[in-house]
Amino acid sequence: MIAIGCDHGGYELKQEVIRYLQDKQIEFRDFGTDSTASCDYPVFAKLVANAVVSGECEFGILICGTGIGISITANKIRGVRCALCHDCFSAEATRLHNNANILAMGGRIVGPGLAVKIVDTFLNTPFSNDERHLRRISQMEP
Ligand code: RB5
């Protein structure tokens, strides 16, 4: 199960990503927002982050205008490793090395074609389980 959320700046791209998830028959829960009306990205960052750390959802996808505010907020929640990725190399590397559990993107930065490739890469790359990466991840929490 994938948790997905956005603010008004990410709403249009979220709809594209949802179409991709539906096409691939990937189960998801949409935590909003539900329109392009102005709203506060921390609300949606926290809903998705909590769904991931509670175990309700395996991964999260968060989209705001830049991906910055929504990823900063998500990363304040213990257990979240949210990676802001605007290229496939980063999406692959953050799964392999950081075991990232939430992908963030900026709806005003990436187009839908690249965004769904980034999502596809993120969701289909397993964590490496390498000892050095496990060690570094264990040092992340404050
Ligand atoms: C909203 O205008 C914008 O600030 C937000 O989507 C995001 O880019 C914040 O980091």
PDB file of N, CA and C and ligand atoms in Angstrom, residues 6-10 38-42 63-73 105-109, ligand 1:
ATOM      1  N   CYS A   6      -0.294  15.617  -1.142  1.00  0.00           N
ATOM      2  CA  CYS A   6       0.271  16.794  -1.815  1.00  0.00           C
ATOM      3  C   CYS A   6      -0.367  18.055  -1.248  1.00  0.00           C
ATOM      4  N   ASP A   7       0.179  19.205  -1.641  1.00  0.00           N
ATOM      5  CA  ASP A   7      -0.529  20.475  -1.423  1.00  0.00           C
ATOM      6  C   ASP A   7      -1.029  20.957  -2.787  1.00  0.00           C
ATOM      7  N   HIS A   8      -1.504  22.202  -2.819  1.00  0.00           N
ATOM      8  CA  HIS A   8      -2.043  22.730  -4.085  1.00  0.00           C
ATOM      9  C   HIS A   8      -0.991  22.770  -5.191  1.00  0.00           C
ATOM     10  N   GLY A   9       0.288  22.999  -4.805  1.00  0.00           N
ATOM     11  CA  GLY A   9       1.363  23.072  -5.801  1.00  0.00           C
ATOM     12  C   GLY A   9       1.694  21.714  -6.400  1.00  0.00           C
ATOM     13  N   GLY A  10       1.258  20.659  -5.734  1.00  0.00           N
ATOM     14  CA  GLY A  10       1.557  19.312  -6.218  1.00  0.00           C
ATOM     15  C   GLY A  10       0.341  18.565  -6.707  1.00  0.00           C
ATOM     16  N   SER A  38      -5.523  26.757  -2.323  1.00  0.00           N
ATOM     17  CA  SER A  38      -4.363  26.930  -1.450  1.00  0.00           C
ATOM     18  C   SER A  38      -4.544  26.218  -0.108  1.00  0.00           C
ATOM     19  N   CYS A  39      -3.497  25.525   0.327  1.00  0.00           N
ATOM     20  CA  CYS A  39      -3.551  24.775   1.585  1.00  0.00           C
ATOM     21  C   CYS A  39      -2.138  24.680   2.149  1.00  0.00           C
ATOM     22  N   ASP A  40      -1.995  24.038   3.298  1.00  0.00           N
ATOM     23  CA  ASP A  40      -0.718  23.993   4.005  1.00  0.00           C
ATOM     24  C   ASP A  40      -0.077  22.614   3.868  1.00  0.00           C
ATOM     25  N   TYR A  41       1.084  22.567   3.222  1.00  0.00           N
ATOM     26  CA  TYR A  41       1.724  21.267   2.956  1.00  0.00           C
ATOM     27  C   TYR A  41       2.056  20.452   4.218  1.00  0.00           C
ATOM     28  N   PRO A  42       2.329  21.076   5.402  1.00  0.00           N
ATOM     29  CA  PRO A  42       2.662  20.221   6.557  1.00  0.00           C
ATOM     30  C   PRO A  42       1.533  19.259   6.945  1.00  0.00           C
ATOM     31  N   ILE A  63       4.102  15.388  -2.690  1.00  0.00           N
ATOM     32  CA  ILE A  63       4.353  16.357  -3.760  1.00  0.00           C
ATOM     33  C   ILE A  63       3.857  17.732  -3.322  1.00  0.00           C
ATOM     34  N   CYS A  64       4.755  18.723  -3.349  1.00  0.00           N
ATOM     35  CA  CYS A  64       4.332  20.117  -3.200  1.00  0.00           C
ATOM     36  C   CYS A  64       4.920  20.875  -4.389  1.00  0.00           C
ATOM     37  N   GLY A  65       4.930  22.183  -4.338  1.00  0.00           N
ATOM     38  CA  GLY A  65       5.432  22.920  -5.502  1.00  0.00           C
ATOM     39  C   GLY A  65       6.871  22.584  -5.827  1.00  0.00           C
ATOM     40  N   THR A  66       7.702  22.611  -4.802  1.00  0.00           N
ATOM     41  CA  THR A  66       9.126  22.300  -4.988  1.00  0.00           C
ATOM     42  C   THR A  66       9.507  20.932  -4.449  1.00  0.00           C
ATOM     43  N   GLY A  67       8.698  20.368  -3.593  1.00  0.00           N
ATOM     44  CA  GLY A  67       9.048  19.141  -2.865  1.00  0.00           C
ATOM     45  C   GLY A  67       9.852  19.427  -1.606  1.00  0.00           C
ATOM     46  N   ILE A  68      10.229  20.685  -1.407  1.00  0.00           N
ATOM     47  CA  ILE A  68      11.142  21.011  -0.303  1.00  0.00           C
ATOM     48  C   ILE A  68      10.388  21.072   1.032  1.00  0.00           C
ATOM     49  N   GLY A  69       9.358  21.907   1.109  1.00  0.00           N
ATOM     50  CA  GLY A  69       8.652  22.044   2.390  1.00  0.00           C
ATOM     51  C   GLY A  69       8.050  20.735   2.856  1.00  0.00           C
ATOM     52  N   ILE A  70       7.499  19.997   1.930  1.00  0.00           N
ATOM     53  CA  ILE A  70       6.807  18.754   2.294  1.00  0.00           C
ATOM     54  C   ILE A  70       7.805  17.679   2.734  1.00  0.00           C
ATOM     55  N   SER A  71       9.016  17.683   2.132  1.00  0.00           N
ATOM     56  CA  SER A  71      10.034  16.703   2.541  1.00  0.00           C
ATOM     57  C   SER A  71      10.670  17.097   3.865  1.00  0.00           C
ATOM     58  N   ILE A  72      10.908  18.384   4.075  1.00  0.00           N
ATOM     59  CA  ILE A  72      11.460  18.830   5.369  1.00  0.00           C
ATOM     60  C   ILE A  72      10.503  18.426   6.489  1.00  0.00           C
ATOM     61  N   THR A  73       9.218  18.673   6.285  1.00  0.00           N
ATOM     62  CA  THR A  73       8.228  18.340   7.319  1.00  0.00           C
ATOM     63  C   THR A  73       8.192  16.844   7.587  1.00  0.00           C
ATOM     64  N   MET A 105       8.612  14.976  -4.425  1.00  0.00           N
ATOM     65  CA  MET A 105       8.896  15.623  -5.710  1.00  0.00           C
ATOM     66  C   MET A 105       8.229  16.994  -5.732  1.00  0.00           C
ATOM     67  N   GLY A 106       8.715  17.845  -6.631  1.00  0.00           N
ATOM     68  CA  GLY A 106       8.124  19.164  -6.812  1.00  0.00           C
ATOM     69  C   GLY A 106       7.289  19.201  -8.078  1.00  0.00           C
ATOM     70  N   GLY A 107       6.021  19.480  -7.909  1.00  0.00           N
ATOM     71  CA  GLY A 107       5.110  19.515  -9.054  1.00  0.00           C
ATOM     72  C   GLY A 107       5.393  20.659 -10.009  1.00  0.00           C
ATOM     73  N   ARG A 108       6.138  21.678  -9.522  1.00  0.00           N
ATOM     74  CA  ARG A 108       6.500  22.791 -10.395  1.00  0.00           C
ATOM     75  C   ARG A 108       7.885  22.594 -10.985  1.00  0.00           C
ATOM     76  N   ILE A 109       8.470  21.428 -10.737  1.00  0.00           N
ATOM     77  CA  ILE A 109       9.843  21.180 -11.181  1.00  0.00           C
ATOM     78  C   ILE A 109       9.922  20.078 -12.223  1.00  0.00           C
TER      79      ILE A 109
HETATM   80  C1  RB5 B   1       3.204  26.701  -2.117  1.00  0.00           C
HETATM   81  O1  RB5 B   1       3.087  27.894  -2.806  1.00  0.00           O
HETATM   82  C2  RB5 B   1       4.654  26.278  -2.026  1.00  0.00           C
HETATM   83  O2  RB5 B   1       5.313  27.079  -1.107  1.00  0.00           O
HETATM   84  C3  RB5 B   1       4.762  24.819  -1.645  1.00  0.00           C
HETATM   85  O3  RB5 B   1       4.074  24.050  -2.583  1.00  0.00           O
HETATM   86  C4  RB5 B   1       6.165  24.253  -1.575  1.00  0.00           C
HETATM   87  O4  RB5 B   1       6.869  24.526  -2.738  1.00  0.00           O
HETATM   88  C5  RB5 B   1       6.907  24.544  -0.359  1.00  0.00           C
HETATM   89  O5  RB5 B   1       8.033  24.096  -0.140  1.00  0.00           O
END
